[in-house]
Amino acid sequence: MKIIGSYPKTRLRRLRKYKWLRDIISESNISSNDLIMPIFIRDGKNKIEPIKSMPGVFRYSIDKLPIILNQVKKYKIPMVALFPYIQDNKKDNNGSEALNKNNIICKSLKFIKKKYKNIGTMCDVALDPYTSHGHDGIVINNEVDNDETVKILIKQALLQAEMGCDVIAPSDMMDGRVGLIRKELDKNNFSNVSILSYAVKYASNFYGPFRDAVGSKSKLKKDKKTYQMDFRNSFEAYREVGLDIKEGADMIIVKPGMIYLDIIRNIKKNFNIPIIAYQVSGEYSLIKDGIKKKLFNEDIIFESLISFKRAGACAIISYFAIEVAKKLKKIN
Ligand code: PBG
């Protein structure tokens, strides 16, 4: 890019003088339309359980979901992402509970679709909250077996669609699953159900608090490096995105968020597909902790979310979604 102008004729500070002027020339902005709220759901009744590793985030039993869904509705957040927390005695090697028509995700989907028709629902396709070993797929001969796992994931996705899920989000990182899920959905008359693929998901250390929230942390043996992406790589992300688009993904996720903005930018430049950033649990907890310790003020939340928009994301999955939407309503 050519640099145009020179001092003293050109003074960039001129356009920073007033707030209204800064607002006029701002290149990116955020509204509640850009936010997706993750919700953790557990069994039982009358439960709102704090999650230690994520201060301010709770697990809700279904009867208590209105507490959070009413806010989602009030502050005009378009979609929620549902994550289950299930008891240890329901977990096994195959994550069978994922295919139970009466599991908490199925029940929650029915509840939300009945009582909150205008809130979009997104569900993870992956087995980790349901497996006794905490992996996203099934373990055969000490390995997470790709093709056998995909057979189960297809069924999990179809079940979610049958229960009213609007956006199916495979987060498992198995090869070929997007195409096979698309085929299964279409075969069963769910051609209107979208696929939001976690196309670029790194084997990240930032997922720690989430694994605690869904109860897979203490279970997880080894790491997820044989299926999630190596964080030293960037160009590999193009191959993931390209394949997923070919297989029928409607939108893609880049995850984690803030330290992967280069990836969002590169994908934005090279592919014409909506990109959703996931500001993951570790990012949330770090920011939250810094605010609590008064290392920075709450504006850091806006700054972090805007960075995703600036990089090229169209929306952000964030545990701050309600908090931010609330503030935006006050400002506007
Ligand atoms: C499950 C899944 C994970 C996250 C979303 N879906 C964890 C993992 O892959 O281990 C992480 C979300 C977060 O950290 O907020 N496949």
Short mmCIF file of C-alpha atoms and ligand atoms in Angstrom, two decimals:
data_model
loop_
_atom_site.label_atom_id
_atom_site.label_comp_id
_atom_site.label_asym_id
_atom_site.label_seq_id
_atom_site.Cartn_x
_atom_site.Cartn_y
_atom_site.Cartn_z
CA MET A 1 0.00 0.00 0.00
CA LYS A 2 1.30 3.47 -0.92
CA ILE A 3 1.65 5.97 1.92
CA ILE A 4 -0.10 9.16 0.93
CA GLY A 5 0.44 12.58 2.53
CA SER A 6 2.99 14.02 4.88
CA TYR A 7 3.22 16.20 7.97
CA PRO A 8 2.30 18.99 8.55
CA LYS A 9 -0.35 18.98 5.81
CA THR A 10 -1.54 15.59 6.97
CA ARG A 11 -2.34 15.13 10.63
CA LEU A 12 -4.06 11.86 11.49
CA ARG A 13 -4.90 13.14 14.96
CA ARG A 14 -7.42 15.53 13.34
CA LEU A 15 -9.84 12.63 12.89
CA ARG A 16 -9.41 11.46 16.47
CA LYS A 17 -10.38 14.75 18.12
CA TYR A 18 -14.07 14.07 18.97
CA LYS A 19 -15.93 10.93 19.89
CA TRP A 20 -18.56 11.56 17.18
CA LEU A 21 -15.84 11.88 14.59
CA ARG A 22 -14.15 8.69 15.73
CA ASP A 23 -17.54 6.99 15.52
CA ILE A 24 -18.08 8.21 11.96
CA ILE A 25 -14.81 6.85 10.67
CA SER A 26 -14.80 3.62 12.69
CA GLU A 27 -14.12 0.67 10.38
CA SER A 28 -15.70 -2.07 12.49
CA ASN A 29 -18.52 -2.20 14.97
CA ILE A 30 -20.33 -4.64 17.10
CA SER A 31 -24.04 -5.12 17.81
CA SER A 32 -26.02 -7.80 19.60
CA ASN A 33 -26.62 -9.33 16.14
CA ASP A 34 -23.01 -10.39 16.12
CA LEU A 35 -23.14 -12.41 19.33
CA ILE A 36 -23.82 -16.06 20.11
CA MET A 37 -24.32 -17.10 23.74
CA PRO A 38 -23.05 -20.50 24.91
CA ILE A 39 -25.18 -22.18 27.60
CA PHE A 40 -24.24 -25.15 29.79
CA ILE A 41 -27.12 -27.44 30.71
CA ARG A 42 -27.29 -30.10 33.42
CA ASP A 43 -29.92 -32.51 34.65
CA GLY A 44 -32.07 -32.17 37.74
CA LYS A 45 -34.45 -29.45 38.84
CA ASN A 46 -34.02 -25.98 40.27
CA LYS A 47 -30.27 -25.96 39.61
CA ILE A 48 -28.14 -22.93 38.80
CA GLU A 49 -24.66 -24.16 39.48
CA PRO A 50 -21.63 -21.86 39.36
CA ILE A 51 -18.66 -23.12 37.35
CA LYS A 52 -15.50 -22.57 39.37
CA SER A 53 -13.15 -22.18 36.43
CA MET A 54 -15.47 -19.65 34.73
CA PRO A 55 -16.64 -17.02 37.23
CA GLY A 56 -20.05 -15.64 36.24
CA VAL A 57 -20.97 -18.69 34.12
CA PHE A 58 -23.47 -21.29 35.37
CA ARG A 59 -24.89 -24.68 34.55
CA TYR A 60 -28.69 -24.58 34.36
CA SER A 61 -31.23 -27.33 34.76
CA ILE A 62 -33.89 -27.11 32.03
CA ASP A 63 -36.55 -25.59 34.30
CA LYS A 64 -34.12 -22.73 35.04
CA LEU A 65 -33.19 -22.04 31.41
CA PRO A 66 -35.68 -19.14 31.19
CA ILE A 67 -33.40 -17.13 33.47
CA ILE A 68 -30.80 -16.96 30.77
CA LEU A 69 -33.07 -17.31 27.71
CA ASN A 70 -35.17 -14.31 28.77
CA GLN A 71 -32.03 -12.21 28.72
CA VAL A 72 -30.99 -13.61 25.35
CA LYS A 73 -34.40 -12.59 24.05
CA LYS A 74 -34.44 -9.18 25.74
CA TYR A 75 -31.01 -8.19 24.51
CA LYS A 76 -31.69 -9.55 21.02
CA ILE A 77 -28.97 -12.16 20.81
CA PRO A 78 -29.84 -14.24 17.72
CA MET A 79 -28.55 -17.66 18.73
CA VAL A 80 -27.53 -19.83 21.67
CA ALA A 81 -24.98 -22.68 21.63
CA LEU A 82 -25.98 -25.58 23.86
CA PHE A 83 -23.49 -27.72 25.80
CA PRO A 84 -24.39 -30.63 28.09
CA TYR A 85 -22.96 -31.60 31.46
CA ILE A 86 -23.84 -35.19 32.23
CA GLN A 87 -23.25 -37.50 35.18
CA ASP A 88 -20.29 -39.88 35.12
CA ASN A 89 -22.53 -42.95 35.26
CA LYS A 90 -23.98 -42.02 31.84
CA LYS A 91 -20.57 -41.87 30.18
CA ASP A 92 -19.01 -44.75 28.21
CA ASN A 93 -16.42 -45.42 25.50
CA ASN A 94 -18.94 -44.82 22.70
CA GLY A 95 -20.61 -41.75 24.19
CA SER A 96 -23.94 -43.60 23.82
CA GLU A 97 -25.83 -40.95 25.76
CA ALA A 98 -25.29 -38.63 22.77
CA LEU A 99 -27.82 -40.77 20.86
CA ASN A 100 -30.39 -40.94 23.63
CA LYS A 101 -33.59 -39.22 22.45
CA ASN A 102 -34.17 -38.07 26.01
CA ASN A 103 -30.72 -36.63 26.74
CA ILE A 104 -30.46 -33.08 28.10
CA ILE A 105 -29.63 -31.55 24.74
CA CYS A 106 -32.71 -33.11 23.11
CA LYS A 107 -34.93 -32.00 25.97
CA SER A 108 -33.48 -28.49 25.92
CA LEU A 109 -33.98 -28.18 22.16
CA LYS A 110 -37.64 -29.16 22.49
CA PHE A 111 -38.08 -26.70 25.36
CA ILE A 112 -36.42 -23.79 23.54
CA LYS A 113 -38.19 -24.43 20.25
CA LYS A 114 -41.53 -24.47 22.05
CA LYS A 115 -41.08 -21.46 24.32
CA TYR A 116 -38.56 -19.30 22.45
CA LYS A 117 -39.39 -19.75 18.78
CA ASN A 118 -37.26 -16.86 17.59
CA ILE A 119 -34.02 -17.83 19.25
CA GLY A 120 -31.70 -19.83 17.00
CA THR A 121 -30.17 -22.99 18.40
CA MET A 122 -26.75 -24.39 17.69
CA CYS A 123 -25.45 -27.74 18.98
CA ASP A 124 -22.01 -29.28 19.02
CA VAL A 125 -21.57 -32.54 17.20
CA ALA A 126 -18.83 -34.30 19.20
CA LEU A 127 -18.78 -36.98 21.84
CA ASP A 128 -16.53 -35.51 24.53
CA PRO A 129 -19.21 -34.55 27.08
CA TYR A 130 -20.52 -38.13 26.81
CA THR A 131 -17.39 -40.32 26.74
CA SER A 132 -15.68 -41.94 29.72
CA HIS A 133 -12.27 -40.92 28.29
CA GLY A 134 -13.17 -37.31 27.41
CA HIS A 135 -12.30 -37.64 23.71
CA ASP A 136 -14.49 -36.31 20.91
CA GLY A 137 -14.67 -39.70 19.26
CA ILE A 138 -14.59 -43.36 20.15
CA VAL A 139 -11.32 -45.03 21.11
CA ILE A 140 -10.33 -48.23 19.30
CA ASN A 141 -6.85 -49.73 19.85
CA ASN A 142 -5.80 -46.65 21.79
CA GLU A 143 -6.70 -44.30 18.98
CA VAL A 144 -9.64 -42.03 18.30
CA ASP A 145 -11.02 -43.91 15.30
CA ASN A 146 -12.10 -41.53 12.53
CA ASP A 147 -14.54 -43.54 10.45
CA GLU A 148 -16.25 -45.36 13.31
CA THR A 149 -16.67 -42.03 15.12
CA VAL A 150 -18.19 -40.38 12.06
CA LYS A 151 -20.86 -43.10 11.91
CA ILE A 152 -21.99 -42.04 15.39
CA LEU A 153 -21.67 -38.31 14.70
CA ILE A 154 -24.02 -38.61 11.73
CA LYS A 155 -26.65 -40.08 14.03
CA GLN A 156 -26.01 -37.42 16.68
CA ALA A 157 -26.46 -34.66 14.09
CA LEU A 158 -29.66 -36.20 12.72
CA LEU A 159 -31.10 -36.54 16.22
CA GLN A 160 -30.34 -32.89 16.95
CA ALA A 161 -32.05 -31.85 13.71
CA GLU A 162 -35.10 -33.97 14.58
CA MET A 163 -35.30 -32.23 17.96
CA GLY A 164 -35.36 -28.81 16.29
CA CYS A 165 -31.72 -27.75 16.19
CA ASP A 166 -31.24 -25.01 13.57
CA VAL A 167 -27.48 -25.06 13.24
CA ILE A 168 -25.45 -28.24 13.47
CA ALA A 169 -21.89 -27.55 14.57
CA PRO A 170 -19.46 -30.47 14.20
CA SER A 171 -16.62 -29.69 16.64
CA ASP A 172 -14.98 -33.10 16.59
CA MET A 173 -12.38 -32.54 13.82
CA MET A 174 -12.86 -35.97 12.27
CA ASP A 175 -12.12 -36.10 8.54
CA GLY A 176 -15.07 -36.26 6.17
CA ARG A 177 -17.79 -35.68 8.71
CA VAL A 178 -19.27 -32.52 7.19
CA GLY A 179 -20.09 -34.19 3.88
CA LEU A 180 -21.57 -37.28 5.49
CA ILE A 181 -23.66 -35.21 7.93
CA ARG A 182 -24.95 -33.06 5.03
CA LYS A 183 -25.90 -36.18 3.10
CA GLU A 184 -27.75 -37.67 6.08
CA LEU A 185 -29.61 -34.42 6.82
CA ASP A 186 -30.69 -34.05 3.19
CA LYS A 187 -31.78 -37.67 2.98
CA ASN A 188 -34.05 -37.07 5.96
CA ASN A 189 -35.63 -33.85 4.69
CA PHE A 190 -33.50 -31.52 6.77
CA SER A 191 -32.02 -29.64 3.85
CA ASN A 192 -32.87 -26.38 5.65
CA VAL A 193 -30.77 -27.19 8.68
CA SER A 194 -27.39 -25.45 8.40
CA ILE A 195 -23.95 -26.77 9.12
CA LEU A 196 -21.56 -24.51 10.97
CA SER A 197 -18.34 -26.44 10.84
CA TYR A 198 -15.62 -26.02 13.41
CA ALA A 199 -13.32 -26.23 10.38
CA VAL A 200 -10.33 -24.69 12.08
CA LYS A 201 -10.05 -25.92 15.60
CA TYR A 202 -6.64 -25.97 17.20
CA ALA A 203 -5.43 -28.40 19.86
CA SER A 204 -5.37 -25.50 22.28
CA ASN A 205 -4.53 -25.04 25.92
CA PHE A 206 -7.26 -22.43 26.15
CA TYR A 207 -10.10 -24.98 26.43
CA GLY A 208 -9.27 -25.93 30.03
CA PRO A 209 -12.15 -24.13 31.77
CA PHE A 210 -14.70 -25.46 29.22
CA ARG A 211 -13.60 -29.04 29.83
CA ASP A 212 -14.21 -28.40 33.49
CA ALA A 213 -17.65 -26.96 32.66
CA VAL A 214 -18.76 -30.03 30.67
CA GLY A 215 -17.05 -32.37 33.10
CA SER A 216 -14.54 -33.90 30.68
CA LYS A 217 -11.36 -32.41 32.13
CA SER A 218 -10.57 -35.00 34.78
CA LYS A 219 -11.53 -37.75 32.33
CA LEU A 220 -9.34 -36.72 29.41
CA LYS A 221 -6.46 -39.05 28.78
CA LYS A 222 -3.54 -37.49 26.85
CA ASP A 223 -4.39 -34.62 24.52
CA LYS A 224 -6.40 -34.07 21.33
CA LYS A 225 -3.42 -33.50 19.05
CA THR A 226 -4.18 -36.45 16.75
CA TYR A 227 -7.35 -34.76 15.55
CA GLN A 228 -7.34 -31.04 16.44
CA MET A 229 -4.97 -28.79 14.48
CA ASP A 230 -1.34 -28.13 15.35
CA PHE A 231 -1.07 -24.54 16.54
CA ARG A 232 2.17 -24.03 14.62
CA ASN A 233 0.24 -24.18 11.35
CA SER A 234 -1.61 -21.57 9.37
CA PHE A 235 -1.78 -22.78 5.75
CA GLU A 236 -3.21 -26.09 6.89
CA ALA A 237 -6.28 -24.11 7.89
CA TYR A 238 -6.99 -23.42 4.19
CA ARG A 239 -7.09 -27.12 3.48
CA GLU A 240 -9.54 -27.65 6.34
CA VAL A 241 -11.78 -24.78 5.23
CA GLY A 242 -11.59 -25.72 1.55
CA LEU A 243 -12.57 -29.32 2.22
CA ASP A 244 -15.42 -28.34 4.53
CA ILE A 245 -16.83 -25.90 1.98
CA LYS A 246 -16.68 -28.62 -0.66
CA GLU A 247 -18.43 -31.01 1.70
CA GLY A 248 -21.26 -28.53 2.26
CA ALA A 249 -20.44 -26.33 5.26
CA ASP A 250 -22.55 -23.14 5.27
CA MET A 251 -20.36 -21.26 7.74
CA ILE A 252 -17.13 -22.03 9.53
CA ILE A 253 -15.68 -21.46 12.99
CA VAL A 254 -12.15 -20.47 13.89
CA LYS A 255 -11.26 -21.48 17.42
CA PRO A 256 -9.78 -20.31 19.76
CA GLY A 257 -10.28 -16.64 18.99
CA MET A 258 -8.00 -13.86 19.99
CA ILE A 259 -4.62 -15.47 19.44
CA TYR A 260 -5.78 -16.81 16.06
CA LEU A 261 -6.83 -13.54 14.42
CA ASP A 262 -4.24 -14.07 11.67
CA ILE A 263 -6.13 -17.22 10.70
CA ILE A 264 -9.47 -15.41 10.54
CA ARG A 265 -7.93 -12.72 8.36
CA ASN A 266 -6.31 -15.20 5.99
CA ILE A 267 -9.50 -17.20 5.56
CA LYS A 268 -11.47 -14.00 4.98
CA LYS A 269 -9.07 -13.05 2.20
CA ASN A 270 -9.16 -16.44 0.53
CA PHE A 271 -12.69 -17.82 0.93
CA ASN A 272 -16.14 -16.44 0.51
CA ILE A 273 -17.86 -17.97 3.52
CA PRO A 274 -19.16 -16.49 6.80
CA ILE A 275 -16.57 -16.89 9.55
CA ILE A 276 -17.58 -17.16 13.18
CA ALA A 277 -14.95 -16.69 15.87
CA TYR A 278 -15.11 -18.60 19.13
CA GLN A 279 -13.78 -16.63 22.07
CA VAL A 280 -13.15 -19.71 24.15
CA SER A 281 -13.38 -20.40 27.86
CA GLY A 282 -9.69 -19.75 28.58
CA GLU A 283 -9.90 -16.33 26.97
CA TYR A 284 -13.03 -15.56 28.97
CA SER A 285 -11.53 -16.63 32.29
CA LEU A 286 -8.28 -14.72 31.73
CA ILE A 287 -10.10 -11.50 30.88
CA LYS A 288 -12.54 -11.98 33.75
CA ASP A 289 -9.69 -12.56 36.19
CA GLY A 290 -7.82 -9.48 34.99
CA ILE A 291 -10.91 -7.33 35.47
CA LYS A 292 -11.42 -8.74 38.93
CA LYS A 293 -7.82 -7.98 39.84
CA LYS A 294 -8.28 -4.48 38.37
CA LEU A 295 -5.47 -5.06 35.90
CA PHE A 296 -7.74 -3.62 33.22
CA ASN A 297 -11.20 -2.06 33.01
CA GLU A 298 -14.26 -3.67 31.47
CA ASP A 299 -13.71 -1.99 28.12
CA ILE A 300 -11.27 -4.78 27.44
CA ILE A 301 -14.29 -6.98 26.63
CA PHE A 302 -15.36 -4.67 23.77
CA GLU A 303 -11.81 -4.40 22.56
CA SER A 304 -11.47 -8.18 22.44
CA LEU A 305 -14.76 -8.63 20.58
CA ILE A 306 -14.08 -5.85 18.09
CA SER A 307 -10.77 -7.48 17.24
CA PHE A 308 -12.68 -10.43 15.77
CA LYS A 309 -14.83 -8.16 13.65
CA ARG A 310 -11.79 -6.20 12.51
CA ALA A 311 -10.07 -9.42 11.48
CA GLY A 312 -13.08 -10.46 9.37
CA ALA A 313 -15.44 -12.51 11.52
CA CYS A 314 -19.18 -11.88 11.09
CA ALA A 315 -20.12 -13.11 14.57
CA ILE A 316 -18.57 -14.26 17.82
CA ILE A 317 -19.43 -17.05 20.20
CA SER A 318 -18.62 -15.54 23.58
CA TYR A 319 -19.41 -16.14 27.23
CA PHE A 320 -19.57 -12.33 27.47
CA ALA A 321 -22.46 -12.17 24.93
CA ILE A 322 -25.24 -11.21 27.35
CA GLU A 323 -23.04 -8.85 29.37
CA VAL A 324 -22.00 -7.04 26.21
CA ALA A 325 -25.46 -6.96 24.63
CA LYS A 326 -26.78 -5.43 27.85
CA LYS A 327 -24.20 -2.66 27.70
CA LEU A 328 -24.80 -2.04 24.02
CA LYS A 329 -28.50 -1.53 24.72
CA LYS A 330 -27.67 1.11 27.32
CA ILE A 331 -25.27 2.95 25.03
CA ASN A 332 -27.51 3.00 21.94
C1 PBG B 1 -15.88 -30.07 22.35
C2 PBG B 1 -15.67 -28.62 22.47
C3 PBG B 1 -14.63 -27.96 23.14
C4 PBG B 1 -14.95 -26.61 23.08
C5 PBG B 1 -16.14 -26.47 22.36
N1 PBG B 1 -16.56 -27.74 21.97
C6 PBG B 1 -13.47 -28.45 23.90
C7 PBG B 1 -12.50 -29.36 23.30
O1 PBG B 1 -12.44 -29.56 22.09
O2 PBG B 1 -11.74 -29.94 24.09
C8 PBG B 1 -14.15 -25.50 23.73
C9 PBG B 1 -14.92 -24.29 24.07
C10 PBG B 1 -14.27 -23.40 25.06
O3 PBG B 1 -13.14 -23.62 25.52
O4 PBG B 1 -14.94 -22.41 25.39
N2 PBG B 1 -15.41 -30.70 21.25
#
